[in-house]
Coordinates of C-alpha atoms in Angstrom, one line a residue:
M1 CA -12.1 -7.8 4.6
K2 CA -10.2 -11.0 4.0
K3 CA -6.8 -9.6 3.0
I4 CA -4.3 -7.7 4.9
M5 CA -1.8 -5.3 3.5
I6 CA 1.6 -6.4 4.6
V7 CA 3.3 -5.4 1.4
L8 CA 4.9 -2.3 2.7
G9 CA 6.6 -4.3 5.4
S10 CA 7.7 -6.8 2.7
L11 CA 9.1 -4.0 0.6
F12 CA 11.4 -2.5 3.2
L13 CA 12.0 -5.9 4.9
V14 CA 13.5 -7.3 1.7
S15 CA 15.5 -4.2 1.1
I16 CA 17.0 -4.4 4.6
L17 CA 17.8 -8.0 4.3
A18 CA 19.3 -7.6 0.9
I19 CA 22.4 -5.8 2.2
G20 CA 21.9 -6.3 5.9
G21 CA 25.2 -8.1 6.6
Y22 CA 24.3 -11.7 6.0
G23 CA 26.9 -12.2 3.3
F24 CA 27.0 -13.0 -0.4
Y25 CA 24.9 -16.2 -0.1
L26 CA 21.9 -14.4 1.4
Y27 CA 22.4 -11.4 -1.0
K28 CA 22.1 -13.8 -4.0
S29 CA 19.2 -15.6 -2.4
V30 CA 17.2 -12.4 -2.1
Q31 CA 18.2 -11.4 -5.6
T32 CA 16.9 -14.7 -7.0
T33 CA 13.7 -14.6 -5.0
V34 CA 12.8 -11.1 -6.1
N35 CA 13.8 -11.3 -9.8
S36 CA 12.5 -14.8 -10.5
S37 CA 9.5 -15.3 -8.2
M38 CA 8.1 -11.9 -7.4
H39 CA 8.9 -9.6 -10.3
T40 CA 6.4 -8.8 -13.1
E41 CA 6.1 -6.0 -15.6
L42 CA 3.0 -3.8 -16.1
N43 CA 1.4 -3.7 -19.5
R44 CA 0.2 -0.1 -19.8
E45 CA 1.0 3.3 -21.1
K46 CA 2.0 5.6 -18.2
P47 CA -0.3 8.7 -17.9
D48 CA 1.1 12.2 -18.2
L49 CA 1.2 12.8 -14.5
R50 CA 4.9 13.3 -14.2
E51 CA 7.4 14.4 -16.8
F52 CA 10.1 11.9 -15.8
V53 CA 10.7 8.4 -14.6
V54 CA 11.7 8.3 -10.9
D55 CA 15.4 7.9 -10.3
M56 CA 15.7 6.3 -6.9
D57 CA 19.5 6.6 -7.0
A58 CA 19.0 10.3 -7.2
R59 CA 16.7 10.2 -4.1
E60 CA 13.6 11.4 -5.9
P61 CA 10.1 11.1 -4.2
V62 CA 8.4 7.8 -5.1
S63 CA 4.9 6.3 -4.8
F64 CA 3.5 2.8 -4.3
L65 CA 0.1 1.2 -4.5
L66 CA -0.2 -1.8 -2.1
L67 CA -2.9 -4.3 -2.8
G68 CA -4.3 -7.1 -0.6
V69 CA -6.1 -9.5 -3.0
D70 CA -9.2 -11.5 -2.1
A71 CA -8.1 -14.7 -3.8
E72 CA -5.7 -17.6 -3.2
E73 CA -3.6 -16.4 -6.1
S74 CA -2.3 -12.8 -6.2
T75 CA -3.0 -12.6 -9.9
S76 CA -6.8 -12.5 -9.7
G77 CA -9.7 -11.6 -7.4
R78 CA -10.8 -8.3 -5.8
T79 CA -8.6 -6.1 -3.7
D80 CA -10.1 -5.9 -0.2
T81 CA -7.2 -3.6 0.8
M82 CA -5.7 -0.8 -1.1
M83 CA -3.0 1.5 0.4
V84 CA -1.2 4.4 -1.3
V85 CA 2.2 5.2 0.0
T86 CA 4.4 8.2 -0.9
V87 CA 8.0 8.5 0.2
N88 CA 10.0 11.7 0.2
P89 CA 13.7 11.1 1.1
D90 CA 14.6 14.8 1.3
D91 CA 12.5 15.4 4.4
E92 CA 12.7 11.7 5.4
S93 CA 8.9 11.3 5.5
M94 CA 6.3 8.8 4.4
R95 CA 2.6 9.3 3.8
M96 CA 0.1 6.3 4.0
V97 CA -3.5 6.5 3.0
S98 CA -6.0 3.5 2.9
I99 CA -8.6 3.7 0.1
P100 CA -11.8 2.0 1.4
R101 CA -12.8 -0.8 -0.9
D102 CA -16.3 0.5 -1.6
T103 CA -15.1 3.9 -2.7
R104 CA -17.0 4.9 -5.9
M105 CA -14.9 6.3 -8.6
D106 CA -14.3 6.3 -12.4
I107 CA -12.6 3.1 -13.5
P108 CA -10.6 3.8 -16.7
G109 CA -11.2 1.0 -19.1
L110 CA -14.6 0.2 -17.8
G111 CA -16.2 3.4 -19.0
K112 CA -18.3 3.8 -15.8
Q113 CA -18.1 4.4 -12.1
D114 CA -17.7 1.4 -9.8
K115 CA -16.3 0.3 -6.5
V116 CA -12.5 0.7 -6.5
N117 CA -12.0 -2.9 -5.4
H118 CA -13.5 -4.2 -8.7
A119 CA -10.8 -2.6 -10.8
Y120 CA -8.2 -5.4 -10.0
A121 CA -10.8 -8.1 -10.8
F122 CA -11.5 -6.6 -14.2
G123 CA -8.1 -5.6 -15.3
G124 CA -5.4 -6.6 -12.8
P125 CA -2.8 -4.2 -11.4
D126 CA -2.9 -2.1 -14.6
M127 CA -6.5 -1.2 -14.1
A128 CA -6.2 -0.8 -10.3
I129 CA -3.3 1.6 -10.8
A130 CA -5.1 3.6 -13.5
A131 CA -8.1 4.0 -11.3
V132 CA -6.1 5.3 -8.3
E133 CA -4.0 7.6 -10.5
N134 CA -7.1 9.0 -12.1
Y135 CA -8.8 9.5 -8.7
L136 CA -5.9 11.0 -6.8
D137 CA -4.2 12.7 -9.7
I138 CA -0.8 11.3 -8.8
P139 CA 1.5 8.9 -10.6
I140 CA 1.9 5.4 -9.1
D141 CA 5.5 4.3 -9.7
Y142 CA 5.4 0.8 -8.2
F143 CA 2.8 -1.7 -7.0
L144 CA 2.9 -4.7 -4.8
T145 CA 0.2 -7.4 -4.1
V146 CA -0.1 -10.0 -1.5
N147 CA -2.7 -12.8 -0.8
M148 CA -4.0 -14.0 2.5
D149 CA -1.8 -17.0 2.7
G150 CA 1.1 -14.7 2.2
F151 CA 0.0 -12.5 5.1
Q152 CA -0.1 -15.2 7.7
E153 CA 3.1 -16.8 6.4
M154 CA 5.0 -13.4 6.5
V155 CA 3.9 -12.6 10.1
D156 CA 4.9 -16.1 11.3
A157 CA 8.2 -15.8 9.3
V158 CA 9.2 -12.7 11.2
G159 CA 8.2 -14.3 14.5
G160 CA 5.0 -12.4 15.1
V161 CA 4.2 -8.7 15.6
T162 CA 3.4 -6.4 18.5
V163 CA 0.4 -4.1 18.3
Q164 CA -1.4 -1.6 20.6
N165 CA -5.1 -2.5 20.8
E166 CA -7.7 0.1 21.8
L167 CA -10.8 -2.0 21.5
V168 CA -11.9 -5.3 23.2
F169 CA -13.3 -7.7 20.7
S170 CA -13.4 -11.3 19.5
Q171 CA -12.8 -12.6 15.9
N172 CA -12.4 -16.0 14.4
G173 CA -12.1 -17.7 17.8
H174 CA -9.5 -15.2 19.1
E175 CA -10.1 -12.8 22.0
F176 CA -8.3 -9.4 21.9
N177 CA -8.0 -7.3 25.0
E178 CA -7.0 -3.7 25.3
G179 CA -3.3 -2.9 25.5
Q180 CA -0.1 -4.2 24.0
L181 CA -0.6 -7.6 22.2
F182 CA 1.9 -9.9 20.6
L183 CA 0.3 -11.8 17.6
D184 CA 1.2 -14.7 15.5
G185 CA 0.1 -15.0 11.8
D186 CA -3.4 -16.4 12.5
Q187 CA -4.1 -14.0 15.3
A188 CA -2.8 -11.0 13.3
L189 CA -5.2 -11.9 10.4
A190 CA -8.2 -12.1 12.7
Y191 CA -7.1 -8.8 14.4
A192 CA -7.0 -7.0 11.2
R193 CA -10.1 -8.6 9.7
M194 CA -12.5 -7.3 12.3
R195 CA -14.9 -4.6 11.2
K196 CA -18.5 -5.2 12.6
E197 CA -17.6 -4.6 16.2
D198 CA -15.6 -1.5 15.5
P199 CA -17.6 1.7 15.7
R200 CA -15.3 3.2 13.1
G201 CA -16.0 0.4 10.6
D202 CA -13.5 0.4 7.7
L203 CA -11.5 3.2 9.2
G204 CA -10.8 1.2 12.4
R205 CA -9.9 -1.8 10.4
N206 CA -7.5 0.2 8.2
E207 CA -5.8 1.4 11.3
R208 CA -5.2 -2.1 12.6
Q209 CA -3.8 -3.0 9.2
R210 CA -1.3 -0.2 9.4
Q211 CA -0.3 -1.5 12.9
I212 CA 0.5 -4.9 11.4
V213 CA 2.5 -3.3 8.6
N214 CA 4.5 -1.2 11.0
G215 CA 5.0 -4.2 13.3
M216 CA 6.4 -6.2 10.4
I217 CA 8.8 -3.4 9.5
K218 CA 10.0 -3.3 13.1
E219 CA 10.4 -7.0 13.5
G220 CA 12.1 -7.4 10.1
A221 CA 14.7 -4.8 10.9
Q222 CA 15.7 -6.7 14.0
L223 CA 16.2 -10.1 12.4
S224 CA 19.5 -11.8 12.9
S225 CA 18.8 -15.4 11.9
I226 CA 19.7 -16.7 8.5
T227 CA 17.2 -19.5 9.0
R228 CA 14.4 -17.1 9.7
T229 CA 15.5 -15.0 6.8
Q230 CA 15.1 -17.9 4.4
S231 CA 11.6 -18.5 5.6
I232 CA 10.7 -14.9 4.9
L233 CA 12.1 -15.2 1.4
D234 CA 10.1 -18.3 0.8
A235 CA 6.9 -16.5 2.0
L236 CA 7.7 -13.5 -0.2
G237 CA 8.4 -15.6 -3.3
N238 CA 5.2 -17.6 -2.9
N239 CA 2.8 -14.7 -2.2
I240 CA 4.1 -11.4 -3.5
M241 CA 3.9 -9.8 -6.9
T242 CA 5.5 -6.5 -7.8
N243 CA 7.1 -4.5 -10.6
L244 CA 10.0 -3.7 -8.3
T245 CA 13.3 -5.3 -9.3
F246 CA 16.0 -6.4 -6.9
D247 CA 18.1 -3.3 -7.8
N248 CA 15.1 -1.1 -7.1
M249 CA 14.8 -2.6 -3.6
V250 CA 18.5 -2.1 -2.9
S251 CA 18.1 1.6 -4.0
L252 CA 15.2 1.9 -1.6
Q253 CA 17.2 0.5 1.3
Q254 CA 20.1 2.8 0.6
N255 CA 18.2 6.0 -0.1
Y256 CA 14.8 5.8 1.5
I257 CA 14.8 3.6 4.6
R258 CA 15.1 6.5 7.0
A259 CA 11.7 7.8 5.8
T260 CA 10.0 4.9 7.5
H261 CA 10.7 6.5 10.9
N262 CA 8.6 9.5 10.1
Q263 CA 5.1 8.3 9.0
E264 CA 1.9 10.2 8.7
T265 CA -1.4 8.6 8.1
L266 CA -4.0 10.4 5.9
E267 CA -7.7 9.6 6.0
L268 CA -10.1 9.2 3.1
T269 CA -13.7 9.4 4.5
G270 CA -17.2 9.8 3.1
T271 CA -20.8 8.7 3.5
G272 CA -22.6 5.5 2.4
D273 CA -25.2 5.7 -0.3
M274 CA -27.3 3.1 -2.3
I275 CA -27.0 3.7 -6.1
D276 CA -28.9 1.3 -8.4
G277 CA -29.2 -1.2 -5.5
V278 CA -25.4 -1.1 -4.8
W279 CA -23.9 0.3 -1.6
Y280 CA -21.0 2.8 -2.2
L281 CA -18.8 5.1 -0.2
I282 CA -19.1 8.6 -1.6
V283 CA -16.2 10.8 -0.8
P284 CA -16.8 14.6 -1.0
E285 CA -15.0 16.2 -3.9
E286 CA -13.4 18.8 -1.6
E287 CA -11.9 16.0 0.5
R288 CA -10.6 14.1 -2.6
L289 CA -9.0 17.3 -3.9
Q290 CA -7.4 18.1 -0.5
L291 CA -5.9 14.6 -0.2
S292 CA -4.7 14.7 -3.8
G293 CA -3.0 18.0 -3.1
E294 CA -1.2 16.7 0.0
L295 CA 0.1 13.7 -1.9
R296 CA 1.1 15.7 -4.9
T297 CA 3.0 18.2 -2.7
H298 CA 4.7 15.2 -0.9
L299 CA 5.8 13.9 -4.3
G300 CA 7.2 17.3 -5.3
L301 CA 4.5 17.9 -7.9
E302 CA 2.4 21.0 -8.4
S303 CA -0.7 21.1 -6.1
N304 CA -4.1 20.8 -7.6
E305 CA -4.7 24.5 -6.8
T306 CA -1.6 25.5 -8.7
V307 CA -2.6 23.5 -11.7
A308 CA -6.1 25.0 -11.6
L309 CA -4.8 28.5 -11.4
T310 CA -2.4 27.9 -14.3
E311 CA -5.3 26.6 -16.4
E312 CA -7.4 29.6 -15.5
D313 CA -4.6 32.0 -16.5
H314 CA -4.2 30.2 -19.8
E315 CA -7.9 30.5 -20.5
D316 CA -7.8 34.2 -19.7
E317 CA -4.9 34.7 -22.1
E318 CA -6.8 33.0 -24.9
S319 CA -9.9 35.1 -24.3

């Protein structure tokens, strides 16, 4: 995997910096960076998965799809990293689930099943969001993408990250011992790329990615230098694409930031299988439904079981 998902850190980092006490100049700098360099609109009709548009000022649960793009530009290429994040401000909690790139699922717009990481290459964020929404049966409110250059640039901009490594390995000329490690951008990229030496494969790599994300959130929250802040803004503007506006980010900081202190990681696992000469990860339907139900509950939506029972009752009434 060539891309690392640091977008969650970027999301909350920008929010923190936006009103973090650095004054009007910095506030305007963040506003300009977000609205002129990072913001883009989706071109799609939202599915009927929620009856309302999320009001972040009213502290309603919200969801994100975070994408690490395998290309020098964040507007093309395949997504080597996909992470769904749901945030519930009422119980101040956050759920994070990595979707393995080889997961086989229906891709709306293609008319067939394919690897989930192909969706972005065929139809950009619109198709990637549609695939994840269809698979997990949850609405995706916002998306963020980052490219590899952006990952290294962001880690270096915050001054590096601290991780807790549980496996001795080498990658891209770097040696990683067990225990607490402090990594710069190049080291962090190598740390989170490694898969072949990890007995857990993609699952182990996904865990290292989440460590980097959390490390960036922690480092970003402790920043006190305007000089370093400007370098972060430059990295964000050059490498991040999102449908979040600056006002959205301010609302996130004001109403959702405490949820980052209560994180739960959910797993999506399956078995490998060759279909028509292509290797896929096949996730059992029971596991997909269970994960979908947990995310729907966290977003304040009816669980899959409730929806199924409602449909059965309706059929009984018609008969």
